[in-house]
Amino acid sequence: MCGIVARFSTQPLPNDNFLLRATQQLKHRGPDGEGIFRSASVELGHHRLSIISPETGAQPLCDEATGVVLTYNGEVFNYRDLREVLKARGHVFRTETDTEVVLRGYLEFGVGVLDRLEGMFAFVLYDPRAQKVFGARDRMGVKPLYYYHDEKGSIVASEIKAILEDRRVPRTISPEALMEYLVFGFVAGSCTSFSAIREVEPGQYFIFEKGDFVFRSYWNPAEE
């Protein structure tokens, strides 16, 4: 289990130490290490629980040639097989992690990498070449991923309390979600107990590009 957080916008982000506060809220998810990435309009944070390649798996992970950077939580079960496919296509790996397989899988297949990943995961990736942010959640929704979006930009994180470290996020409770939880013991769909915060649904990915925040499904159990 690791913790990830990202904040991104089409405008320069404020220098308000949000990323440090938000990653601190996720420390319990990954006590073995932490890291941050900042650009003018994108911030990525990570708290790590070391499972695979403890010595070389620090995150966020950046590809030096392209500048593509990834913060990732999860386990890709077929990463060794996919690693061999990517090596055969010319990719050179500098770690033994499934994190790097996800990153290089994106470099090779783009969004199509999701069709090749078998496992449980949530991640956010920034591609400076296209000024694009790409994120996804695994097919069954084992790994959590929440988001907030307004006209100033978006925040995505493993837990809601990390998102709430941005002071602009409304704290208004959703009466409908509260009632649903009290009746059924859970909240269905993308709703959360906060009206302004949603959950990326299982089998769903998002792209933030030129101010547009678009969600699409990449997997449907009815089609299997």
GROMACS .gro file of C-alpha atoms in nm:
model
  224
    1MET     CA    1   0.000   0.000   0.000
    2CYS     CA    2   0.130   0.344  -0.098
    3GLY     CA    3  -0.021   0.691  -0.101
    4ILE     CA    4  -0.033   0.920  -0.404
    5VAL     CA    5  -0.147   1.278  -0.456
    6ALA     CA    6  -0.146   1.514  -0.753
    7ARG     CA    7  -0.254   1.872  -0.815
    8PHE     CA    8  -0.262   2.022  -1.163
    9SER     CA    9  -0.391   2.327  -1.347
   10THR     CA   10  -0.358   2.523  -1.669
   11GLN     CA   11  -0.225   2.811  -1.458
   12PRO     CA   12   0.077   2.834  -1.227
   13LEU     CA   13   0.003   2.665  -0.895
   14PRO     CA   14   0.024   2.869  -0.575
   15ASN     CA   15   0.328   2.831  -0.353
   16ASP     CA   16   0.124   2.722  -0.050
   17ASN     CA   17   0.301   2.401   0.062
   18PHE     CA   18  -0.005   2.199  -0.029
   19LEU     CA   19   0.199   1.908  -0.157
   20LEU     CA   20   0.399   1.871   0.164
   21ARG     CA   21   0.086   1.879   0.378
   22ALA     CA   22  -0.104   1.640   0.152
   23THR     CA   23   0.174   1.381   0.134
   24GLN     CA   24   0.207   1.396   0.513
   25GLN     CA   25  -0.159   1.296   0.537
   26LEU     CA   26  -0.070   0.979   0.344
   27LYS     CA   27   0.232   0.879   0.551
   28HIS     CA   28   0.050   0.588   0.715
   29ARG     CA   29   0.003   0.432   0.371
   30GLY     CA   30   0.376   0.424   0.302
   31PRO     CA   31   0.625   0.475   0.586
   32ASP     CA   32   0.932   0.362   0.390
   33GLY     CA   33   0.991   0.671   0.180
   34GLU     CA   34   0.845   0.986   0.033
   35GLY     CA   35   0.901   1.202  -0.269
   36ILE     CA   36   0.760   1.498  -0.457
   37PHE     CA   37   0.770   1.640  -0.808
   38ARG     CA   38   0.689   2.001  -0.894
   39SER     CA   39   0.655   2.196  -1.214
   40ALA     CA   40   0.481   2.529  -1.265
   41SER     CA   41   0.138   2.372  -1.313
   42VAL     CA   42   0.172   2.011  -1.192
   43GLU     CA   43   0.258   1.865  -0.851
   44LEU     CA   44   0.294   1.493  -0.771
   45GLY     CA   45   0.355   1.341  -0.430
   46HIS     CA   46   0.416   0.990  -0.302
   47HIS     CA   47   0.452   0.795   0.023
   48ARG     CA   48   0.595   0.449  -0.032
   49LEU     CA   49   0.558   0.106   0.121
   50SER     CA   50   0.857  -0.085  -0.015
   51ILE     CA   51   0.761  -0.422  -0.162
   52ILE     CA   52   0.941  -0.462  -0.495
   53SER     CA   53   1.301  -0.338  -0.538
   54PRO     CA   54   1.324  -0.137  -0.214
   55GLU     CA   55   1.660   0.013  -0.311
   56THR     CA   56   1.563   0.154  -0.652
   57GLY     CA   57   1.189   0.215  -0.634
   58ALA     CA   58   1.173   0.576  -0.515
   59GLN     CA   59   0.882   0.781  -0.649
   60PRO     CA   60   0.765   0.988  -0.824
   61LEU     CA   61   0.953   0.809  -1.101
   62CYS     CA   62   1.072   1.015  -1.396
   63ASP     CA   63   1.194   0.910  -1.740
   64GLU     CA   64   1.489   1.135  -1.807
   65ALA     CA   65   1.461   1.121  -2.186
   66THR     CA   66   1.099   1.239  -2.207
   67GLY     CA   67   1.037   1.401  -1.869
   68VAL     CA   68   0.730   1.181  -1.816
   69VAL     CA   69   0.681   1.135  -1.442
   70LEU     CA   70   0.460   0.890  -1.250
   71THR     CA   71   0.326   0.848  -0.898
   72TYR     CA   72   0.184   0.499  -0.853
   73ASN     CA   73   0.018   0.277  -0.594
   74GLY     CA   74  -0.044  -0.092  -0.646
   75GLU     CA   75   0.086  -0.417  -0.785
   76VAL     CA   76   0.086  -0.527  -1.148
   77PHE     CA   77   0.086  -0.906  -1.138
   78ASN     CA   78   0.212  -0.954  -1.494
   79TYR     CA   79   0.482  -0.688  -1.480
   80ARG     CA   80   0.767  -0.932  -1.547
   81ASP     CA   81   0.606  -1.053  -1.871
   82LEU     CA   82   0.526  -0.698  -1.978
   83ARG     CA   83   0.880  -0.592  -1.891
   84GLU     CA   84   1.015  -0.851  -2.137
   85VAL     CA   85   0.781  -0.724  -2.408
   86LEU     CA   86   0.906  -0.370  -2.353
   87LYS     CA   87   1.271  -0.474  -2.345
   88ALA     CA   88   1.221  -0.648  -2.679
   89ARG     CA   89   1.093  -0.315  -2.811
   90GLY     CA   90   1.408  -0.136  -2.703
   91HIS     CA   91   1.326  -0.008  -2.356
   92VAL     CA   92   1.611  -0.003  -2.106
   93PHE     CA   93   1.513  -0.039  -1.741
   94ARG     CA   94   1.700   0.113  -1.449
   95THR     CA   95   1.488  -0.043  -1.173
   96GLU     CA   96   1.325  -0.379  -1.105
   97THR     CA   97   0.988  -0.227  -1.016
   98ASP     CA   98   0.643  -0.265  -1.163
   99THR     CA   99   0.626   0.115  -1.137
  100GLU     CA  100   0.876   0.151  -1.418
  101VAL     CA  101   0.688  -0.107  -1.623
  102VAL     CA  102   0.376   0.111  -1.598
  103LEU     CA  103   0.573   0.423  -1.697
  104ARG     CA  104   0.750   0.259  -1.991
  105GLY     CA  105   0.430   0.085  -2.089
  106TYR     CA  106   0.274   0.428  -2.126
  107LEU     CA  107   0.571   0.549  -2.332
  108GLU     CA  108   0.520   0.253  -2.568
  109PHE     CA  109   0.141   0.213  -2.578
  110GLY     CA  110  -0.003   0.540  -2.447
  111VAL     CA  111  -0.342   0.500  -2.279
  112GLY     CA  112  -0.351   0.152  -2.433
  113VAL     CA  113  -0.116   0.034  -2.159
  114LEU     CA  114  -0.426  -0.010  -1.942
  115ASP     CA  115  -0.539  -0.301  -2.158
  116ARG     CA  116  -0.212  -0.480  -2.076
  117LEU     CA  117  -0.200  -0.428  -1.699
  118GLU     CA  118  -0.326  -0.712  -1.480
  119GLY     CA  119  -0.345  -0.623  -1.114
  120MET     CA  120  -0.457  -0.362  -0.866
  121PHE     CA  121  -0.339  -0.006  -0.910
  122ALA     CA  122  -0.404   0.365  -0.905
  123PHE     CA  123  -0.170   0.617  -1.061
  124VAL     CA  124  -0.127   0.967  -1.195
  125LEU     CA  125   0.118   1.042  -1.474
  126TYR     CA  126   0.232   1.376  -1.616
  127ASP     CA  127   0.349   1.395  -1.977
  128PRO     CA  128   0.518   1.734  -2.032
  129ARG     CA  129   0.553   1.669  -2.405
  130ALA     CA  130   0.177   1.702  -2.446
  131GLN     CA  131   0.113   1.905  -2.130
  132LYS     CA  132  -0.120   1.623  -2.029
  133VAL     CA  133  -0.205   1.449  -1.702
  134PHE     CA  134  -0.325   1.090  -1.725
  135GLY     CA  135  -0.453   0.880  -1.435
  136ALA     CA  136  -0.637   0.552  -1.383
  137ARG     CA  137  -0.780   0.304  -1.136
  138ASP     CA  138  -0.774  -0.075  -1.166
  139ARG     CA  139  -1.064  -0.273  -1.308
  140MET     CA  140  -1.214  -0.382  -0.975
  141GLY     CA  141  -1.136  -0.064  -0.784
  142VAL     CA  142  -0.912  -0.232  -0.527
  143LYS     CA  143  -0.690   0.075  -0.499
  144PRO     CA  144  -0.869   0.401  -0.409
  145LEU     CA  145  -0.851   0.725  -0.606
  146TYR     CA  146  -1.048   1.043  -0.528
  147TYR     CA  147  -1.063   1.378  -0.705
  148TYR     CA  148  -1.178   1.738  -0.683
  149HIS     CA  149  -1.214   1.966  -0.985
  150ASP     CA  150  -1.305   2.332  -1.034
  151GLU     CA  151  -1.220   2.615  -1.272
  152LYS     CA  152  -0.875   2.652  -1.115
  153GLY     CA  153  -0.770   2.292  -1.168
  154SER     CA  154  -0.786   1.948  -1.011
  155ILE     CA  155  -0.659   1.745  -0.718
  156VAL     CA  156  -0.635   1.364  -0.712
  157ALA     CA  157  -0.532   1.149  -0.415
  158SER     CA  158  -0.550   0.809  -0.250
  159GLU     CA  159  -0.751   0.955   0.038
  160ILE     CA  160  -0.993   1.243   0.077
  161LYS     CA  161  -0.806   1.402   0.367
  162ALA     CA  162  -0.512   1.472   0.139
  163ILE     CA  163  -0.740   1.662  -0.101
  164LEU     CA  164  -0.881   1.865   0.189
  165GLU     CA  165  -0.534   2.009   0.253
  166ASP     CA  166  -0.614   2.255  -0.027
  167ARG     CA  167  -0.809   2.529   0.146
  168ARG     CA  168  -1.027   2.603  -0.157
  169VAL     CA  169  -1.196   2.262  -0.149
  170PRO     CA  170  -1.549   2.293   0.000
  171ARG     CA  171  -1.619   2.081   0.310
  172THR     CA  172  -1.992   2.055   0.245
  173ILE     CA  173  -2.135   1.716   0.342
  174SER     CA  174  -2.354   1.541   0.084
  175PRO     CA  175  -2.693   1.461   0.247
  176GLU     CA  176  -2.770   1.202  -0.021
  177ALA     CA  177  -2.441   1.018   0.031
  178LEU     CA  178  -2.482   1.029   0.408
  179MET     CA  179  -2.831   0.881   0.384
  180GLU     CA  180  -2.709   0.613   0.144
  181TYR     CA  181  -2.431   0.517   0.383
  182LEU     CA  182  -2.664   0.499   0.681
  183VAL     CA  183  -2.912   0.280   0.491
  184PHE     CA  184  -2.678   0.052   0.296
  185GLY     CA  185  -2.344   0.081   0.475
  186PHE     CA  186  -2.167   0.217   0.166
  187VAL     CA  187  -2.191   0.491  -0.097
  188ALA     CA  188  -2.236   0.369  -0.454
  189GLY     CA  189  -2.087   0.503  -0.774
  190SER     CA  190  -1.853   0.799  -0.774
  191CYS     CA  191  -2.018   0.986  -0.486
  192THR     CA  192  -1.846   1.047  -0.154
  193SER     CA  193  -1.960   1.198   0.174
  194PHE     CA  194  -1.836   1.538   0.048
  195SER     CA  195  -2.045   1.701  -0.224
  196ALA     CA  196  -1.743   1.842  -0.406
  197ILE     CA  197  -1.525   1.530  -0.399
  198ARG     CA  198  -1.578   1.229  -0.621
  199GLU     CA  199  -1.417   0.890  -0.666
  200VAL     CA  200  -1.262   0.764  -0.987
  201GLU     CA  201  -1.471   0.458  -1.064
  202PRO     CA  202  -1.328   0.108  -1.114
  203GLY     CA  203  -1.204   0.049  -1.466
  204GLN     CA  204  -1.194   0.421  -1.538
  205TYR     CA  205  -0.920   0.661  -1.646
  206PHE     CA  206  -0.901   1.038  -1.683
  207ILE     CA  207  -0.709   1.285  -1.895
  208PHE     CA  208  -0.653   1.650  -1.806
  209GLU     CA  209  -0.548   1.845  -2.114
  210LYS     CA  210  -0.591   2.211  -2.210
  211GLY     CA  211  -0.823   2.262  -1.914
  212ASP     CA  212  -1.054   1.973  -2.002
  213PHE     CA  213  -1.094   1.700  -1.738
  214VAL     CA  214  -1.235   1.396  -1.919
  215PHE     CA  215  -1.322   1.052  -1.779
  216ARG     CA  216  -1.359   0.732  -1.979
  217SER     CA  217  -1.405   0.365  -1.898
  218TYR     CA  218  -1.146   0.123  -2.031
  219TRP     CA  219  -1.307  -0.195  -1.896
  220ASN     CA  220  -1.663  -0.321  -1.866
  221PRO     CA  221  -1.732  -0.658  -1.695
  222ALA     CA  222  -2.038  -0.707  -1.913
  223GLU     CA  223  -1.809  -0.726  -2.216
  224GLU     CA  224  -1.585  -0.997  -2.077
   0.00000   0.00000   0.00000
